[in-house]
Amino acid sequence: MSLDPHKYRQDFPILSEKIYGKSLVYFDNAATTQTPTQVTDVLVEYYNKYNSNIHRGVHYLSNKSTEGAENARLKVQKFINAAHSHEVIFTAGTTESVNLVANSFGECYISEGDEVIVSEMEHHSNIVPWQMLCQRKKATLKVLPFNDEGELMTEKLGDLITDRTRILAVNHISNSLGTINPIKEIIDFAHSKNVPVLIDAAQSVQHKKIDVQALDADFLVFSGHKLYGPTGIGVLYGKEKYLNEMPPWQGGGEMIKEVTFEKTSYNELPFKFEAGTPNYIDAIGLGAAIDYVEAIGLDEIDAYEQELLAYATAKFEAIPSLRIYGTAKNKTSVISFLVEGIHFYDMGMLLDQMGIAVRTGTHCTEPVMQHFGIDGTVRASFAFYNTKEEIDALFVGIEKVCKMFGVKTA
């Protein structure tokens, strides 16, 4: 039996809001998912009842907050099936997680003449930190391309990887194309060449079950705000052997063992990479979000979102002037599109006047747009609380915009 979105919509008060007098249709989930009251209630509870800096106190409030934050770490460990809780590092989000690895791993393992590989469909946050590293270290950035359907050309990995390749960074799911990449196949091939792999899971943890041990991922990163959790909190998973060898990225309180003016020794994992006061209450909120998603079931969420994707794709394909960008056989619930003769900003702003929230622009994937020779797209991204009736409203909205511009819809 298919998941019933109406059972859960009441958990998200924002979905009942009116926009310009119209019922909100929220199709911007790939940018940020909404947050249920089961998560916001936990945040309010900790701010109102238990708030105190963690790890560095002996009083009740500090111990209570510390317990909450470390329990959240255990929830993340279980959620992604990490071997050890100290392999889970809390960060500000996916972007900071990638930057941490690019700086710390890069400092330890990258030298002049070495190579880093990323894919053509990466978010800027999984391109720019590696570019900066390569510029700093005089290394080379190489690119794994994708085809016009939006599928990675993994057969080219054999030519790209050399004995100077030090790391491969690739997303699990493309935020602008919806493509689900064969990351197990990619990891296995890279490992056969002794190359570690970082997986950007920002677009997958809310749709798919992740098992870092089964994948044999060396690093995996994601953000709380795309997993129905708070903003400003994210995760870096790293294999213990790498995290132990990598130097700290930021210095300050908590990440130290002993400080003198002559030298500083560093704390054990995971605290070596968590300098300063961490975002502990949002970490607790992330734990609550994981509880919420697991109570529904990721398999059930994924199956229902695939229904929405199929339903919306069939609707969109009925409009002859509309082109979908990203037609991979294996996709998640993201549709990027353009209507001939209508700028994506015009489409997005006019849909907004109808209460329909979609994302417009490059989606922080300019190389993807360059691949197709376009400046940007309109992106509709669906979550388990969306309905087919909302997709109908989007379809009608697109038809209305087309009529305004004199574009035929049939």
mmCIF file of C-alpha atoms in Angstrom:
data_model
loop_
_atom_site.group_PDB
_atom_site.id
_atom_site.type_symbol
_atom_site.label_atom_id
_atom_site.label_comp_id
_atom_site.label_asym_id
_atom_site.label_seq_id
_atom_site.Cartn_x
_atom_site.Cartn_y
_atom_site.Cartn_z
ATOM 1 C CA MET A 1 0.000 0.000 0.000
ATOM 2 C CA SER A 2 1.309 3.408 -1.017
ATOM 3 C CA LEU A 3 2.297 5.992 1.574
ATOM 4 C CA ASP A 4 -0.473 8.473 2.385
ATOM 5 C CA PRO A 5 1.016 11.994 2.380
ATOM 6 C CA HIS A 6 -2.038 13.454 4.120
ATOM 7 C CA LYS A 7 -1.150 11.436 7.201
ATOM 8 C CA TYR A 8 2.031 13.477 7.576
ATOM 9 C CA ARG A 9 1.203 16.908 6.161
ATOM 10 C CA GLN A 10 -0.245 18.031 9.490
ATOM 11 C CA ASP A 11 3.266 17.644 10.960
ATOM 12 C CA PHE A 12 4.428 20.518 8.736
ATOM 13 C CA PRO A 13 2.481 23.703 9.600
ATOM 14 C CA ILE A 14 4.086 25.651 6.750
ATOM 15 C CA LEU A 15 2.259 23.458 4.233
ATOM 16 C CA SER A 16 -1.009 25.034 5.412
ATOM 17 C CA GLU A 17 0.204 28.573 4.766
ATOM 18 C CA LYS A 18 -1.322 30.797 2.102
ATOM 19 C CA ILE A 19 0.930 32.510 -0.458
ATOM 20 C CA TYR A 20 -0.707 35.503 -2.173
ATOM 21 C CA GLY A 21 -4.009 34.031 -0.992
ATOM 22 C CA LYS A 22 -3.275 30.670 -2.602
ATOM 23 C CA SER A 23 -2.520 27.370 -0.873
ATOM 24 C CA LEU A 24 1.230 26.793 -0.779
ATOM 25 C CA VAL A 25 2.558 24.142 -3.152
ATOM 26 C CA TYR A 26 6.125 23.529 -2.056
ATOM 27 C CA PHE A 27 8.273 21.933 -4.758
ATOM 28 C CA ASP A 28 11.678 23.226 -3.655
ATOM 29 C CA ASN A 29 12.642 20.233 -1.547
ATOM 30 C CA ALA A 30 16.006 19.652 -3.214
ATOM 31 C CA ALA A 31 17.087 23.048 -1.851
ATOM 32 C CA THR A 32 15.580 22.631 1.630
ATOM 33 C CA THR A 33 12.981 20.256 2.990
ATOM 34 C CA GLN A 34 10.449 21.535 5.499
ATOM 35 C CA THR A 35 10.771 20.653 9.178
ATOM 36 C CA PRO A 36 8.102 18.784 11.160
ATOM 37 C CA THR A 37 6.927 19.861 14.601
ATOM 38 C CA GLN A 38 8.470 16.677 15.994
ATOM 39 C CA VAL A 39 11.841 18.318 15.254
ATOM 40 C CA THR A 40 11.054 21.949 16.091
ATOM 41 C CA ASP A 41 9.511 20.877 19.411
ATOM 42 C CA VAL A 42 12.796 19.226 20.368
ATOM 43 C CA LEU A 43 14.748 22.379 19.469
ATOM 44 C CA VAL A 44 12.451 24.543 21.591
ATOM 45 C CA GLU A 45 12.614 22.066 24.473
ATOM 46 C CA TYR A 46 16.406 22.122 24.598
ATOM 47 C CA TYR A 47 16.638 25.902 24.280
ATOM 48 C CA ASN A 48 14.008 26.413 26.976
ATOM 49 C CA LYS A 49 14.961 23.676 29.431
ATOM 50 C CA TYR A 50 18.475 22.302 28.937
ATOM 51 C CA ASN A 51 20.616 24.788 27.022
ATOM 52 C CA SER A 52 24.252 24.761 28.152
ATOM 53 C CA ASN A 53 27.627 24.373 26.451
ATOM 54 C CA ILE A 54 28.536 20.718 26.050
ATOM 55 C CA HIS A 55 31.549 18.588 27.043
ATOM 56 C CA ARG A 56 33.102 21.242 29.263
ATOM 57 C CA GLY A 57 30.790 21.298 32.289
ATOM 58 C CA VAL A 58 29.987 19.149 35.285
ATOM 59 C CA HIS A 59 26.565 20.582 36.054
ATOM 60 C CA TYR A 60 23.177 19.094 35.146
ATOM 61 C CA LEU A 61 22.365 21.319 32.140
ATOM 62 C CA SER A 62 25.735 20.744 30.500
ATOM 63 C CA ASN A 63 25.484 17.007 31.069
ATOM 64 C CA LYS A 64 21.941 16.946 29.690
ATOM 65 C CA SER A 65 22.928 18.804 26.511
ATOM 66 C CA THR A 66 26.073 16.703 26.119
ATOM 67 C CA GLU A 67 24.022 13.528 26.404
ATOM 68 C CA GLY A 68 21.574 14.806 23.788
ATOM 69 C CA ALA A 69 24.316 15.719 21.320
ATOM 70 C CA GLU A 70 26.205 12.460 21.729
ATOM 71 C CA ASN A 71 22.975 10.478 21.407
ATOM 72 C CA ALA A 72 22.419 12.328 18.122
ATOM 73 C CA ARG A 73 25.858 11.177 16.975
ATOM 74 C CA LEU A 74 24.863 7.590 17.777
ATOM 75 C CA LYS A 75 21.660 8.042 15.747
ATOM 76 C CA VAL A 76 23.677 9.242 12.748
ATOM 77 C CA GLN A 77 26.058 6.301 13.163
ATOM 78 C CA LYS A 78 23.148 3.872 13.063
ATOM 79 C CA PHE A 79 21.404 5.768 10.236
ATOM 80 C CA ILE A 80 24.365 5.380 7.875
ATOM 81 C CA ASN A 81 25.694 2.181 9.511
ATOM 82 C CA ALA A 82 29.118 3.569 10.384
ATOM 83 C CA ALA A 83 31.407 1.164 12.218
ATOM 84 C CA HIS A 84 32.197 3.680 14.982
ATOM 85 C CA SER A 85 30.443 6.746 16.378
ATOM 86 C CA HIS A 86 33.756 8.634 16.351
ATOM 87 C CA GLU A 87 33.717 8.365 12.548
ATOM 88 C CA VAL A 88 30.774 10.831 12.615
ATOM 89 C CA ILE A 89 31.888 14.484 12.628
ATOM 90 C CA PHE A 90 29.309 17.246 13.066
ATOM 91 C CA THR A 91 29.777 20.209 10.715
ATOM 92 C CA ALA A 92 27.752 23.180 9.510
ATOM 93 C CA GLY A 93 26.602 21.214 6.460
ATOM 94 C CA THR A 94 27.697 19.462 3.285
ATOM 95 C CA THR A 95 29.767 22.415 2.100
ATOM 96 C CA GLU A 96 31.814 22.585 5.299
ATOM 97 C CA SER A 97 32.212 18.806 5.291
ATOM 98 C CA VAL A 98 33.701 18.823 1.786
ATOM 99 C CA ASN A 99 35.935 21.764 2.662
ATOM 100 C CA LEU A 100 37.159 19.934 5.759
ATOM 101 C CA VAL A 101 38.213 16.911 3.700
ATOM 102 C CA ALA A 102 39.689 19.011 0.884
ATOM 103 C CA ASN A 103 41.800 20.958 3.365
ATOM 104 C CA SER A 104 42.751 18.232 5.845
ATOM 105 C CA PHE A 105 43.022 15.239 3.505
ATOM 106 C CA GLY A 106 44.585 17.531 0.926
ATOM 107 C CA GLU A 107 47.213 18.732 3.376
ATOM 108 C CA CYS A 108 48.101 15.157 4.265
ATOM 109 C CA TYR A 109 47.904 13.354 0.925
ATOM 110 C CA ILE A 110 48.054 15.809 -2.014
ATOM 111 C CA SER A 111 51.345 16.993 -3.497
ATOM 112 C CA GLU A 112 52.431 18.838 -6.625
ATOM 113 C CA GLY A 113 51.540 16.865 -9.737
ATOM 114 C CA ASP A 114 48.870 14.757 -8.011
ATOM 115 C CA GLU A 115 45.318 14.483 -9.326
ATOM 116 C CA VAL A 116 41.794 14.909 -7.958
ATOM 117 C CA ILE A 117 38.745 13.673 -9.906
ATOM 118 C CA VAL A 118 35.240 15.132 -9.662
ATOM 119 C CA SER A 119 32.243 14.592 -11.917
ATOM 120 C CA GLU A 120 30.757 17.053 -14.386
ATOM 121 C CA MET A 121 27.436 16.997 -12.499
ATOM 122 C CA GLU A 122 28.763 18.072 -9.096
ATOM 123 C CA HIS A 123 27.314 20.873 -7.007
ATOM 124 C CA HIS A 124 29.729 23.795 -6.743
ATOM 125 C CA SER A 125 30.421 22.757 -3.141
ATOM 126 C CA ASN A 126 32.021 19.567 -4.465
ATOM 127 C CA ILE A 127 34.023 21.382 -7.144
ATOM 128 C CA VAL A 128 35.349 24.654 -5.759
ATOM 129 C CA PRO A 129 37.042 23.268 -2.593
ATOM 130 C CA TRP A 130 38.952 20.797 -4.787
ATOM 131 C CA GLN A 131 39.860 23.541 -7.259
ATOM 132 C CA MET A 132 41.216 25.637 -4.412
ATOM 133 C CA LEU A 133 43.197 22.642 -3.139
ATOM 134 C CA CYS A 134 44.633 21.944 -6.576
ATOM 135 C CA GLN A 135 45.649 25.582 -7.016
ATOM 136 C CA ARG A 136 47.291 25.592 -3.605
ATOM 137 C CA LYS A 137 49.114 22.295 -4.098
ATOM 138 C CA LYS A 138 49.782 22.624 -7.846
ATOM 139 C CA ALA A 139 47.727 19.503 -8.446
ATOM 140 C CA THR A 140 45.417 18.724 -11.369
ATOM 141 C CA LEU A 141 41.607 18.599 -11.281
ATOM 142 C CA LYS A 142 40.141 16.053 -13.704
ATOM 143 C CA VAL A 143 36.473 15.662 -14.660
ATOM 144 C CA LEU A 144 34.341 12.556 -15.196
ATOM 145 C CA PRO A 145 31.727 13.567 -17.823
ATOM 146 C CA PHE A 146 28.070 12.634 -18.177
ATOM 147 C CA ASN A 147 26.017 11.962 -21.316
ATOM 148 C CA ASP A 148 23.028 13.912 -22.594
ATOM 149 C CA GLU A 149 20.623 11.762 -20.578
ATOM 150 C CA GLY A 150 22.434 12.892 -17.447
ATOM 151 C CA GLU A 151 24.188 9.587 -16.722
ATOM 152 C CA LEU A 152 27.826 9.476 -15.651
ATOM 153 C CA MET A 153 30.142 7.947 -18.246
ATOM 154 C CA THR A 154 31.740 5.604 -15.734
ATOM 155 C CA GLU A 155 33.470 3.698 -18.523
ATOM 156 C CA LYS A 156 35.886 6.626 -18.754
ATOM 157 C CA LEU A 157 37.136 6.163 -15.179
ATOM 158 C CA GLY A 158 39.771 3.722 -16.358
ATOM 159 C CA ASP A 159 41.349 6.399 -18.518
ATOM 160 C CA LEU A 160 40.992 9.158 -15.906
ATOM 161 C CA ILE A 161 42.533 7.359 -12.934
ATOM 162 C CA THR A 162 46.325 7.199 -12.914
ATOM 163 C CA ASP A 163 48.957 6.414 -10.320
ATOM 164 C CA ARG A 164 48.864 10.121 -9.385
ATOM 165 C CA THR A 165 45.127 10.132 -8.570
ATOM 166 C CA ARG A 166 44.682 10.714 -4.846
ATOM 167 C CA ILE A 167 40.891 11.031 -4.396
ATOM 168 C CA LEU A 168 37.625 10.868 -6.347
ATOM 169 C CA ALA A 169 34.661 13.028 -5.233
ATOM 170 C CA VAL A 170 31.211 12.327 -6.671
ATOM 171 C CA ASN A 171 27.590 12.863 -5.722
ATOM 172 C CA HIS A 172 25.197 10.022 -5.021
ATOM 173 C CA ILE A 173 22.294 11.935 -6.569
ATOM 174 C CA SER A 174 22.498 15.025 -8.785
ATOM 175 C CA ASN A 175 20.630 17.995 -7.345
ATOM 176 C CA SER A 176 19.867 19.462 -10.779
ATOM 177 C CA LEU A 177 19.283 16.314 -12.870
ATOM 178 C CA GLY A 178 17.948 13.857 -10.300
ATOM 179 C CA THR A 179 20.324 11.145 -11.552
ATOM 180 C CA ILE A 180 21.076 8.368 -9.076
ATOM 181 C CA ASN A 181 24.700 7.473 -9.672
ATOM 182 C CA PRO A 182 26.088 3.913 -9.377
ATOM 183 C CA ILE A 183 28.288 4.811 -6.416
ATOM 184 C CA LYS A 184 29.017 1.237 -5.332
ATOM 185 C CA GLU A 185 30.360 0.481 -8.805
ATOM 186 C CA ILE A 186 32.387 3.711 -8.757
ATOM 187 C CA ILE A 187 33.798 3.054 -5.284
ATOM 188 C CA ASP A 188 34.750 -0.528 -6.126
ATOM 189 C CA PHE A 189 36.565 0.513 -9.305
ATOM 190 C CA ALA A 190 38.369 3.396 -7.593
ATOM 191 C CA HIS A 191 39.442 1.110 -4.754
ATOM 192 C CA SER A 192 40.819 -1.384 -7.279
ATOM 193 C CA LYS A 193 43.175 1.464 -8.226
ATOM 194 C CA ASN A 194 43.847 2.346 -4.553
ATOM 195 C CA VAL A 195 41.915 5.629 -4.835
ATOM 196 C CA PRO A 196 39.657 6.702 -1.919
ATOM 197 C CA VAL A 197 36.212 8.121 -2.641
ATOM 198 C CA LEU A 198 34.141 10.930 -1.120
ATOM 199 C CA ILE A 199 30.380 10.625 -1.640
ATOM 200 C CA ASP A 200 28.197 13.747 -1.562
ATOM 201 C CA ALA A 201 24.967 12.322 -0.141
ATOM 202 C CA ALA A 202 23.200 15.666 0.370
ATOM 203 C CA GLN A 203 20.515 14.669 -2.144
ATOM 204 C CA SER A 204 20.238 10.999 -1.213
ATOM 205 C CA VAL A 205 19.946 10.552 2.575
ATOM 206 C CA GLN A 206 16.337 11.792 2.471
ATOM 207 C CA HIS A 207 15.418 9.314 -0.293
ATOM 208 C CA LYS A 208 17.613 6.222 0.021
ATOM 209 C CA LYS A 209 18.995 4.015 2.761
ATOM 210 C CA ILE A 210 22.729 4.585 3.153
ATOM 211 C CA ASP A 211 25.137 1.931 4.420
ATOM 212 C CA VAL A 212 28.677 3.296 4.412
ATOM 213 C CA GLN A 213 30.163 -0.081 5.305
ATOM 214 C CA ALA A 214 28.359 -1.910 2.488
ATOM 215 C CA LEU A 215 29.334 0.865 0.090
ATOM 216 C CA ASP A 216 32.875 0.888 1.509
ATOM 217 C CA ALA A 217 32.768 4.699 1.253
ATOM 218 C CA ASP A 218 35.873 6.441 2.558
ATOM 219 C CA PHE A 219 34.050 9.737 3.174
ATOM 220 C CA LEU A 220 30.368 10.640 3.001
ATOM 221 C CA VAL A 221 28.789 14.039 3.611
ATOM 222 C CA PHE A 222 25.266 15.396 4.013
ATOM 223 C CA SER A 223 23.194 18.260 5.473
ATOM 224 C CA GLY A 224 20.430 18.263 8.070
ATOM 225 C CA HIS A 225 18.201 20.784 6.295
ATOM 226 C CA LYS A 226 17.663 18.435 3.334
ATOM 227 C CA LEU A 227 16.680 15.645 5.741
ATOM 228 C CA TYR A 228 13.719 17.439 7.378
ATOM 229 C CA GLY A 229 16.093 18.737 10.053
ATOM 230 C CA PRO A 230 17.500 22.106 11.134
ATOM 231 C CA THR A 231 19.691 24.363 9.029
ATOM 232 C CA GLY A 232 23.334 24.879 9.936
ATOM 233 C CA ILE A 233 24.072 21.259 10.840
ATOM 234 C CA GLY A 234 25.663 18.558 8.734
ATOM 235 C CA VAL A 235 27.735 15.421 8.884
ATOM 236 C CA LEU A 236 31.096 14.221 7.688
ATOM 237 C CA TYR A 237 31.571 10.487 7.880
ATOM 238 C CA GLY A 238 35.146 9.348 7.421
ATOM 239 C CA LYS A 239 36.877 6.031 7.828
ATOM 240 C CA GLU A 240 38.797 5.922 11.078
ATOM 241 C CA LYS A 241 42.124 5.251 9.369
ATOM 242 C CA TYR A 242 41.916 8.474 7.350
ATOM 243 C CA LEU A 243 40.537 10.647 10.146
ATOM 244 C CA ASN A 244 43.350 9.548 12.459
ATOM 245 C CA GLU A 245 46.000 10.458 9.895
ATOM 246 C CA MET A 246 44.435 13.759 8.789
ATOM 247 C CA PRO A 247 45.466 16.926 10.652
ATOM 248 C CA PRO A 248 42.831 19.197 12.234
ATOM 249 C CA TRP A 249 41.351 21.758 9.905
ATOM 250 C CA GLN A 250 40.381 24.388 12.496
ATOM 251 C CA GLY A 251 42.031 25.151 15.808
ATOM 252 C CA GLY A 252 40.446 26.230 19.075
ATOM 253 C CA GLY A 253 38.702 24.821 22.093
ATOM 254 C CA GLU A 254 37.613 21.185 22.348
ATOM 255 C CA MET A 255 39.871 19.936 19.541
ATOM 256 C CA ILE A 256 42.938 20.013 21.805
ATOM 257 C CA LYS A 257 44.370 17.639 24.382
ATOM 258 C CA GLU A 258 47.047 19.926 25.808
ATOM 259 C CA VAL A 259 48.206 23.445 24.911
ATOM 260 C CA THR A 260 51.494 25.141 25.726
ATOM 261 C CA PHE A 261 53.288 27.942 23.919
ATOM 262 C CA GLU A 262 55.800 25.390 22.723
ATOM 263 C CA LYS A 263 53.329 22.912 21.202
ATOM 264 C CA THR A 264 49.745 21.671 21.126
ATOM 265 C CA SER A 265 48.565 18.066 21.142
ATOM 266 C CA TYR A 266 45.193 17.232 19.639
ATOM 267 C CA ASN A 267 42.101 15.541 20.981
ATOM 268 C CA GLU A 268 40.876 12.110 19.929
ATOM 269 C CA LEU A 269 38.196 11.528 17.312
ATOM 270 C CA PRO A 270 35.672 12.944 16.668
ATOM 271 C CA PHE A 271 36.539 16.052 18.687
ATOM 272 C CA LYS A 272 39.774 16.692 16.770
ATOM 273 C CA PHE A 273 37.592 18.030 13.946
ATOM 274 C CA GLU A 274 34.990 19.862 16.063
ATOM 275 C CA ALA A 275 36.789 23.029 17.177
ATOM 276 C CA GLY A 276 34.912 25.491 19.375
ATOM 277 C CA THR A 277 31.357 25.327 20.641
ATOM 278 C CA PRO A 278 29.530 22.952 18.300
ATOM 279 C CA ASN A 279 26.014 23.478 17.008
ATOM 280 C CA TYR A 280 24.835 20.970 19.572
ATOM 281 C CA ILE A 281 21.137 21.807 19.689
ATOM 282 C CA ASP A 282 20.772 21.529 15.931
ATOM 283 C CA ALA A 283 22.700 18.244 16.130
ATOM 284 C CA ILE A 284 20.026 17.075 18.573
ATOM 285 C CA GLY A 285 17.418 18.321 16.078
ATOM 286 C CA LEU A 286 19.092 16.296 13.340
ATOM 287 C CA GLY A 287 18.756 13.236 15.557
ATOM 288 C CA ALA A 288 15.045 13.978 15.929
ATOM 289 C CA ALA A 289 14.717 14.317 12.143
ATOM 290 C CA ILE A 290 16.348 10.915 11.689
ATOM 291 C CA ASP A 291 13.886 9.452 14.201
ATOM 292 C CA TYR A 292 11.011 11.003 12.233
ATOM 293 C CA VAL A 293 12.149 9.695 8.844
ATOM 294 C CA GLU A 294 12.909 6.226 10.175
ATOM 295 C CA ALA A 295 9.460 6.011 11.783
ATOM 296 C CA ILE A 296 7.925 6.487 8.323
ATOM 297 C CA GLY A 297 10.486 4.284 6.558
ATOM 298 C CA LEU A 298 12.898 5.317 3.815
ATOM 299 C CA ASP A 299 11.772 2.468 1.558
ATOM 300 C CA GLU A 300 8.187 3.703 1.812
ATOM 301 C CA ILE A 301 9.276 7.303 1.214
ATOM 302 C CA ASP A 302 11.337 6.321 -1.825
ATOM 303 C CA ALA A 303 8.557 4.230 -3.359
ATOM 304 C CA TYR A 304 5.993 7.017 -2.992
ATOM 305 C CA GLU A 305 8.355 9.673 -4.347
ATOM 306 C CA GLN A 306 8.972 7.459 -7.372
ATOM 307 C CA GLU A 307 5.200 7.470 -7.920
ATOM 308 C CA LEU A 308 5.222 11.264 -7.845
ATOM 309 C CA LEU A 309 8.154 11.383 -10.260
ATOM 310 C CA ALA A 310 6.452 9.080 -12.762
ATOM 311 C CA TYR A 311 3.178 10.995 -12.491
ATOM 312 C CA ALA A 312 4.815 14.394 -12.980
ATOM 313 C CA THR A 313 7.064 13.185 -15.811
ATOM 314 C CA ALA A 314 4.070 11.888 -17.770
ATOM 315 C CA LYS A 315 2.290 15.222 -17.256
ATOM 316 C CA PHE A 316 5.301 17.275 -18.369
ATOM 317 C CA GLU A 317 5.999 15.119 -21.414
ATOM 318 C CA ALA A 318 2.509 15.947 -22.676
ATOM 319 C CA ILE A 319 3.593 19.572 -23.216
ATOM 320 C CA PRO A 320 5.401 19.606 -26.591
ATOM 321 C CA SER A 321 7.340 22.814 -25.929
ATOM 322 C CA LEU A 322 8.664 21.564 -22.568
ATOM 323 C CA ARG A 323 12.032 19.821 -22.326
ATOM 324 C CA ILE A 324 13.166 17.864 -19.291
ATOM 325 C CA TYR A 325 16.876 18.006 -18.504
ATOM 326 C CA GLY A 326 17.986 14.811 -16.815
ATOM 327 C CA THR A 327 16.347 11.715 -18.270
ATOM 328 C CA ALA A 328 18.497 9.022 -16.674
ATOM 329 C CA LYS A 329 16.922 5.587 -16.250
ATOM 330 C CA ASN A 330 17.651 5.747 -12.531
ATOM 331 C CA LYS A 331 16.327 9.016 -11.082
ATOM 332 C CA THR A 332 14.951 10.463 -7.895
ATOM 333 C CA SER A 333 12.029 12.894 -7.550
ATOM 334 C CA VAL A 334 13.591 15.927 -9.265
ATOM 335 C CA ILE A 335 12.520 17.401 -12.608
ATOM 336 C CA SER A 336 14.474 20.234 -14.219
ATOM 337 C CA PHE A 337 12.814 21.718 -17.271
ATOM 338 C CA LEU A 338 12.519 24.611 -19.689
ATOM 339 C CA VAL A 339 9.615 25.704 -21.863
ATOM 340 C CA GLU A 340 10.688 27.004 -25.258
ATOM 341 C CA GLY A 341 10.311 30.775 -25.466
ATOM 342 C CA ILE A 342 9.876 31.314 -21.707
ATOM 343 C CA HIS A 343 12.796 32.325 -19.478
ATOM 344 C CA PHE A 344 13.126 30.193 -16.368
ATOM 345 C CA TYR A 345 12.910 33.269 -14.125
ATOM 346 C CA ASP A 346 9.635 34.314 -15.763
ATOM 347 C CA MET A 347 8.225 30.823 -15.289
ATOM 348 C CA GLY A 348 9.342 30.686 -11.660
ATOM 349 C CA MET A 349 8.048 34.131 -10.712
ATOM 350 C CA LEU A 350 4.665 33.593 -12.346
ATOM 351 C CA LEU A 351 4.255 30.191 -10.693
ATOM 352 C CA ASP A 352 5.116 31.873 -7.390
ATOM 353 C CA GLN A 353 2.151 34.219 -7.877
ATOM 354 C CA MET A 354 0.019 31.079 -7.993
ATOM 355 C CA GLY A 355 1.469 29.879 -4.667
ATOM 356 C CA ILE A 356 3.792 27.331 -6.287
ATOM 357 C CA ALA A 357 7.400 27.342 -5.062
ATOM 358 C CA VAL A 358 9.970 26.009 -7.530
ATOM 359 C CA ARG A 359 13.698 26.722 -7.840
ATOM 360 C CA THR A 360 15.067 28.650 -10.828
ATOM 361 C CA GLY A 361 18.612 29.229 -12.056
ATOM 362 C CA THR A 362 21.717 27.076 -12.249
ATOM 363 C CA HIS A 363 21.120 25.242 -8.950
ATOM 364 C CA CYS A 364 24.817 25.719 -8.112
ATOM 365 C CA THR A 365 25.691 23.413 -11.018
ATOM 366 C CA GLU A 366 26.922 25.780 -13.721
ATOM 367 C CA PRO A 367 28.963 23.046 -15.484
ATOM 368 C CA VAL A 368 25.712 21.073 -15.921
ATOM 369 C CA MET A 369 24.103 24.076 -17.598
ATOM 370 C CA GLN A 370 27.198 24.556 -19.756
ATOM 371 C CA HIS A 371 26.948 20.915 -20.848
ATOM 372 C CA PHE A 372 23.474 21.559 -22.251
ATOM 373 C CA GLY A 373 24.253 25.060 -23.536
ATOM 374 C CA ILE A 374 21.638 26.737 -21.347
ATOM 375 C CA ASP A 375 21.682 29.428 -18.659
ATOM 376 C CA GLY A 376 19.470 27.650 -16.153
ATOM 377 C CA THR A 377 16.290 25.653 -15.608
ATOM 378 C CA VAL A 378 13.136 25.502 -13.548
ATOM 379 C CA ARG A 379 13.397 22.709 -10.986
ATOM 380 C CA ALA A 380 10.491 20.995 -9.264
ATOM 381 C CA SER A 381 11.558 18.593 -6.523
ATOM 382 C CA PHE A 382 9.120 16.399 -4.630
ATOM 383 C CA ALA A 383 9.033 15.058 -1.073
ATOM 384 C CA PHE A 384 6.827 12.457 0.622
ATOM 385 C CA TYR A 385 4.440 15.165 1.891
ATOM 386 C CA ASN A 386 3.648 16.311 -1.658
ATOM 387 C CA THR A 387 0.568 15.075 -3.497
ATOM 388 C CA LYS A 388 -0.497 14.297 -7.050
ATOM 389 C CA GLU A 389 -3.067 17.073 -6.698
ATOM 390 C CA GLU A 390 -0.209 19.509 -6.150
ATOM 391 C CA ILE A 391 1.479 18.209 -9.297
ATOM 392 C CA ASP A 392 -1.813 18.822 -11.124
ATOM 393 C CA ALA A 393 -1.725 22.409 -9.820
ATOM 394 C CA LEU A 394 1.811 22.826 -11.121
ATOM 395 C CA PHE A 395 0.806 21.447 -14.511
ATOM 396 C CA VAL A 396 -2.128 23.860 -14.719
ATOM 397 C CA GLY A 397 0.188 26.681 -13.636
ATOM 398 C CA ILE A 398 2.665 25.872 -16.409
ATOM 399 C CA GLU A 399 -0.186 25.830 -18.921
ATOM 400 C CA LYS A 400 -1.326 29.264 -17.716
ATOM 401 C CA VAL A 401 2.164 30.700 -18.080
ATOM 402 C CA CYS A 402 2.440 29.186 -21.556
ATOM 403 C CA LYS A 403 -0.808 30.863 -22.592
ATOM 404 C CA MET A 404 0.482 34.212 -21.307
ATOM 405 C CA PHE A 405 3.478 33.850 -23.633
ATOM 406 C CA GLY A 406 1.512 32.414 -26.553
ATOM 407 C CA VAL A 407 3.208 29.015 -26.279
ATOM 408 C CA LYS A 408 1.156 25.997 -27.365
ATOM 409 C CA THR A 409 0.599 23.320 -24.714
ATOM 410 C CA ALA A 410 -0.949 20.643 -26.922
#
